[in-house]
mmCIF file of C-alpha atoms in Angstrom:
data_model
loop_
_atom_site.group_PDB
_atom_site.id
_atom_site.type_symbol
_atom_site.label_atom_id
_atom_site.label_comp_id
_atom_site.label_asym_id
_atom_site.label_seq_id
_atom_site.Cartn_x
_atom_site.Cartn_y
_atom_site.Cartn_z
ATOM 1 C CA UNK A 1398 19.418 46.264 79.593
ATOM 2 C CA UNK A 1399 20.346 44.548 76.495
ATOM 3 C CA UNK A 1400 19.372 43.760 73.050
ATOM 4 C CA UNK A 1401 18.258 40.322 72.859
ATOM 5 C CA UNK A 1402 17.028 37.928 70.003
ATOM 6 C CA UNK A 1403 15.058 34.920 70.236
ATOM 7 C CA UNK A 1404 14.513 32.400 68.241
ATOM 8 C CA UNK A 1405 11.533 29.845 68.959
ATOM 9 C CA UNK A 1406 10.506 26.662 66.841
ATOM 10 C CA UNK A 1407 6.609 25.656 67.729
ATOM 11 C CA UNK A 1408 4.952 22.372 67.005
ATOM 12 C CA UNK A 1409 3.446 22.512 63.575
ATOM 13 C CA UNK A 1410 -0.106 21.194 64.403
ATOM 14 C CA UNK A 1411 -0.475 24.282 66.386
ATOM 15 C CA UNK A 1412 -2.981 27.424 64.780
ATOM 16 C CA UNK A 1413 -0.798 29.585 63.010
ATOM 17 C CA UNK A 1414 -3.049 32.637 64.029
ATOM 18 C CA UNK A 1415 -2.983 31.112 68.122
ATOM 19 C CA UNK A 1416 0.954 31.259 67.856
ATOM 20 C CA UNK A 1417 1.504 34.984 68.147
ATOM 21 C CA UNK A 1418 -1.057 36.083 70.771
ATOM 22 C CA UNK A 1419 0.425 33.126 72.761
ATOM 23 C CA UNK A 1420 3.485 33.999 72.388
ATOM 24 C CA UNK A 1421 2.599 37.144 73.596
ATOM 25 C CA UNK A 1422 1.326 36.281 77.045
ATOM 26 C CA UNK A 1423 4.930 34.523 77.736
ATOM 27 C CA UNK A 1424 6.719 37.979 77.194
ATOM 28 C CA UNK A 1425 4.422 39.534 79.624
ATOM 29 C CA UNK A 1426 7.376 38.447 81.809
ATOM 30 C CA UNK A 1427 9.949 40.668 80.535
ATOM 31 C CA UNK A 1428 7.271 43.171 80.455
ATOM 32 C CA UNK A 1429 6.897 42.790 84.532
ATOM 33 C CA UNK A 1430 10.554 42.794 84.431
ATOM 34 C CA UNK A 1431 10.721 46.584 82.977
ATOM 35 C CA UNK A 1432 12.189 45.047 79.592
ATOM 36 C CA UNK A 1433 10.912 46.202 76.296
ATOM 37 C CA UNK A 1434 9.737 43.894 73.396
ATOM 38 C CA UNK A 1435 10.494 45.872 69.957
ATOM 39 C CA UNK A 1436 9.256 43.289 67.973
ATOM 40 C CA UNK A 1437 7.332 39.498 67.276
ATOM 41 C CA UNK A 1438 7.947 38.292 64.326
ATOM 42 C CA UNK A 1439 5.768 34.920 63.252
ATOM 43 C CA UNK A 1440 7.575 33.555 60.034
ATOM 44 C CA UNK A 1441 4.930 30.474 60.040
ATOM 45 C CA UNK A 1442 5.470 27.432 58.520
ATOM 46 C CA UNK A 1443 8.366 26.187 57.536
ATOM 47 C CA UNK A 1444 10.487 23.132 56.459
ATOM 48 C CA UNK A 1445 12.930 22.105 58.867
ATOM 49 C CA UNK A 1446 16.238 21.245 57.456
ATOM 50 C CA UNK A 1447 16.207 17.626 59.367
ATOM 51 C CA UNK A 1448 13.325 16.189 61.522
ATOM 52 C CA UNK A 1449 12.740 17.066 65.164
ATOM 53 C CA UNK A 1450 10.946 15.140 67.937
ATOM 54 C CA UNK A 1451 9.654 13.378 64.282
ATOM 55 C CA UNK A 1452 8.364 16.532 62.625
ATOM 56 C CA UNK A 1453 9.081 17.230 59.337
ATOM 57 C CA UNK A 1454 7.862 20.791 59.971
ATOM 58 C CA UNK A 1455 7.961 23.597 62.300
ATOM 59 C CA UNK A 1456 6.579 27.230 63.089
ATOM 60 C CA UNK A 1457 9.228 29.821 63.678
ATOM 61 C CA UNK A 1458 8.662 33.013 65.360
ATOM 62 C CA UNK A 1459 11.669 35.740 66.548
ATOM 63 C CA UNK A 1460 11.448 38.177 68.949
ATOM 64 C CA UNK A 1461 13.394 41.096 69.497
ATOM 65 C CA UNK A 1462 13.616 42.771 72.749
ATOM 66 C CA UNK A 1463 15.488 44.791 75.437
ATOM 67 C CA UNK A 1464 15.648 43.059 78.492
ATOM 68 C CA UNK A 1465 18.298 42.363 81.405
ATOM 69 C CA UNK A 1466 19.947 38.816 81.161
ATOM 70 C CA UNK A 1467 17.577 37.489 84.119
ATOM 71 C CA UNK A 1468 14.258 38.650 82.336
ATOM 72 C CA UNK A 1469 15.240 36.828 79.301
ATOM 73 C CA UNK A 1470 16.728 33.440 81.055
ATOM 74 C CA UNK A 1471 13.542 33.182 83.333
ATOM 75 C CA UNK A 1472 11.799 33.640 79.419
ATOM 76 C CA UNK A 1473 13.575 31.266 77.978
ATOM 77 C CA UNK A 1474 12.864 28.661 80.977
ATOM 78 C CA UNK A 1475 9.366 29.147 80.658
ATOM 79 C CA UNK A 1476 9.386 28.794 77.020
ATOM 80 C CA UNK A 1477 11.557 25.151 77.017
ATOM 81 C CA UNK A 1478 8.686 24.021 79.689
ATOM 82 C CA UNK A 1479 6.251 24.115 76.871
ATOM 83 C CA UNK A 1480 5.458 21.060 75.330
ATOM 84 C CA UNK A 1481 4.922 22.936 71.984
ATOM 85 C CA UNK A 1482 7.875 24.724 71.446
ATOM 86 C CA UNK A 1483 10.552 22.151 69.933
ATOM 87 C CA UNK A 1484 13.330 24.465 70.022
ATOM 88 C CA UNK A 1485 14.155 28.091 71.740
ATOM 89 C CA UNK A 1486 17.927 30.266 70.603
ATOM 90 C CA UNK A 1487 18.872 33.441 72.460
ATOM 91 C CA UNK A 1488 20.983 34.894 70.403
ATOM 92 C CA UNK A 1489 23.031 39.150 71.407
ATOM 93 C CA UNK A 1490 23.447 40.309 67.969
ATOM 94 C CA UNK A 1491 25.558 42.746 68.881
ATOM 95 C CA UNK A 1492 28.708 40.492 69.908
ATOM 96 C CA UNK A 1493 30.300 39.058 67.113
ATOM 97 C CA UNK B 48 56.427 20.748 32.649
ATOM 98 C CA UNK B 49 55.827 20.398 36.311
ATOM 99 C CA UNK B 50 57.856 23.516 37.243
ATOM 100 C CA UNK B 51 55.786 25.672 35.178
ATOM 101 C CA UNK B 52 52.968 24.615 36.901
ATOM 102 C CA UNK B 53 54.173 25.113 40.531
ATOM 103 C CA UNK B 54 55.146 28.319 39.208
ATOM 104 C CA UNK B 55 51.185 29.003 38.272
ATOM 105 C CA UNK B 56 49.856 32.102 39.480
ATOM 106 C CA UNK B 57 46.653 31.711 41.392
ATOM 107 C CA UNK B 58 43.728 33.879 40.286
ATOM 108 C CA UNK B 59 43.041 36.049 42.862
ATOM 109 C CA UNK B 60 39.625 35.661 44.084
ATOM 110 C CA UNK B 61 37.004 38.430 44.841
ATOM 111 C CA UNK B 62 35.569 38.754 48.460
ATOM 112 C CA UNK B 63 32.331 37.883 48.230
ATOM 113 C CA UNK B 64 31.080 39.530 51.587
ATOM 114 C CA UNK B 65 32.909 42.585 50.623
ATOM 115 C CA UNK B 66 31.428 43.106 47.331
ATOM 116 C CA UNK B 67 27.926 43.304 48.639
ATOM 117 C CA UNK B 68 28.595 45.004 51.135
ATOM 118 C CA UNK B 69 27.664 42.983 54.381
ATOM 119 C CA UNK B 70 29.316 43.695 57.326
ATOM 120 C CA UNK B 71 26.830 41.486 59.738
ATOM 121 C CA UNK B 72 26.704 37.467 58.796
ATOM 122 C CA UNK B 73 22.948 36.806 60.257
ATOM 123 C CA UNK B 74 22.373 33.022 61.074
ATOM 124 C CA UNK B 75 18.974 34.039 59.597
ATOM 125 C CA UNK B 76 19.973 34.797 56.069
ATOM 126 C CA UNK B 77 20.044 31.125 54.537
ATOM 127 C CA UNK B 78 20.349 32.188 51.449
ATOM 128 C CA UNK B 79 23.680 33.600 52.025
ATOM 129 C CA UNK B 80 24.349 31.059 54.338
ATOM 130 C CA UNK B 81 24.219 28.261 51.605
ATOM 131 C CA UNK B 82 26.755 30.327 49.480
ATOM 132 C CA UNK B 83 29.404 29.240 52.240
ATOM 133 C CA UNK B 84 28.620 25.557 52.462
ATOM 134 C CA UNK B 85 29.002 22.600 49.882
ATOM 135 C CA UNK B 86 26.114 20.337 48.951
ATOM 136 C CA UNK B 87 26.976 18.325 51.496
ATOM 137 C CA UNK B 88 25.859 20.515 54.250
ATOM 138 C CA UNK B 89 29.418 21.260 54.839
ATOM 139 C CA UNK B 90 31.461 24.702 55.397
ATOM 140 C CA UNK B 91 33.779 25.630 52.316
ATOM 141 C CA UNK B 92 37.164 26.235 53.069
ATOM 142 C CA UNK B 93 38.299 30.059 53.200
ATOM 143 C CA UNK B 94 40.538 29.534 50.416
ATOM 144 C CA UNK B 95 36.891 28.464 48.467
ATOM 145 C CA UNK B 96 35.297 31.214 49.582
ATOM 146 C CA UNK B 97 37.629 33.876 49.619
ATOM 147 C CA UNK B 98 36.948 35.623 52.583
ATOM 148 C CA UNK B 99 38.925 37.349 55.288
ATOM 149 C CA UNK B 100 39.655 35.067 58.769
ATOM 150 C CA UNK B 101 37.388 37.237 61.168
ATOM 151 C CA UNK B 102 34.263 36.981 58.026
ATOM 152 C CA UNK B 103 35.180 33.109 57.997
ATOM 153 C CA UNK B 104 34.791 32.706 61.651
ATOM 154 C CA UNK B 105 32.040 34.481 61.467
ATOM 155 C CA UNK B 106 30.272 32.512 58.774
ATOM 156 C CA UNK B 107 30.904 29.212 60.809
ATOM 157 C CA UNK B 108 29.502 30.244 63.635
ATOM 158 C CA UNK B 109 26.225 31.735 62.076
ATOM 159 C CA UNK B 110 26.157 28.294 59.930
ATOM 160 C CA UNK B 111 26.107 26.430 63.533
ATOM 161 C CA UNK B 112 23.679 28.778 64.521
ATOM 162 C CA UNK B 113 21.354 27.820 61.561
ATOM 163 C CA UNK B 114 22.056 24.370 61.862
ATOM 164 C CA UNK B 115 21.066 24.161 65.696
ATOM 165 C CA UNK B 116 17.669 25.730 64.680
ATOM 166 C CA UNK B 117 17.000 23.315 61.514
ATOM 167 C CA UNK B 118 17.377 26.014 59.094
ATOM 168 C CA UNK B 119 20.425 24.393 57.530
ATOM 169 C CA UNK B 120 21.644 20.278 57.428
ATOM 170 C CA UNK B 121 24.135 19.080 59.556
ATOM 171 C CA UNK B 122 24.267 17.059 56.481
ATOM 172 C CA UNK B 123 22.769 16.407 52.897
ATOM 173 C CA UNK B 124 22.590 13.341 51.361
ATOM 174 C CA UNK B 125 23.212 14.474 47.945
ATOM 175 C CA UNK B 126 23.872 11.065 46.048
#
């Protein structure tokens, strides 16, 4: 098991209040997994320093969970698959 | 003339990590982040900043880090 943080940029046009209970239903898989999610974090909208896929904008959420390194790949997978989400980062804080 | 000046002492510079106290550079933290890079959008030298090797290292990668996830320019186009 290991601490884990994820970064995920969603399309803009998407409902800010939709984003986190969404979000939620994709982490039922490190749930199943016997990882822990300590915490979703939905910043909302914000400017994106340069455009992607043409937006000028994105929603950023951040999760932090406990996982194992399998839970959190397969997570990330799903996540890229989504048309929606323009950008995913796993990121261990711990290692410098 | 020219000797005294190679002969200048440079000011020593304060670390600017160590003075507030942050031991963890979070690719998160922008606002720090932009401390560390030039208008530009690019990384200031360690003799700029001041910092220690390991806290420079460290500041480039979470600057990368930012940049990757739009929260900083790869670059500005200041003028």
């Amino acid at each position: 098991m290991r601490h884990y943080e994820i970064m995920v940029i969603l399309d803009p046009s998407l409902e800010e209040r939709t984003v986190a209970p969404s979000l939620d239903t994709y982490l039922n898989v490190i749930r199943t997994a016997g990882g822990s999610v300590e915490k979703l974090d939905v910043w909302g909208r914000r400017r994106l320093a340069f455009e992607i896929d043409k937006k000028a904008e994105g929603i950023y959420a951040v999760i932090d969970l406990q996982a194992t390194p399998a839970a959190v790949a397969e997570l990330d997978r799903q996540l890229r698959l989504n048309e929606s989400v323009l950008r995913t980062k796993v990121i261990r804080p711990e290692t410098r | 003339m020219a000797k005294a000046a190679a002969l200048r002492k440079p000011k020593k510079k304060v670390n600017p990590l160590d003075k507030d106290g942050i031991t963890y550079i979070d690719y998160k933290d922008t606002a720090l982040l932009r401390k560390f890079i030039s208008d530009r959008g690019k990384i200031r030298a360690r003799r700029v900043t001041g910092v220690t090797s390991q806290q420079q290292r460290q500041i480039a990668r979470a600057v990368k880090n930012a940049r990757e996830m739009a929260l900083l320019p790869y670059t500005a186009t200041a003028r």
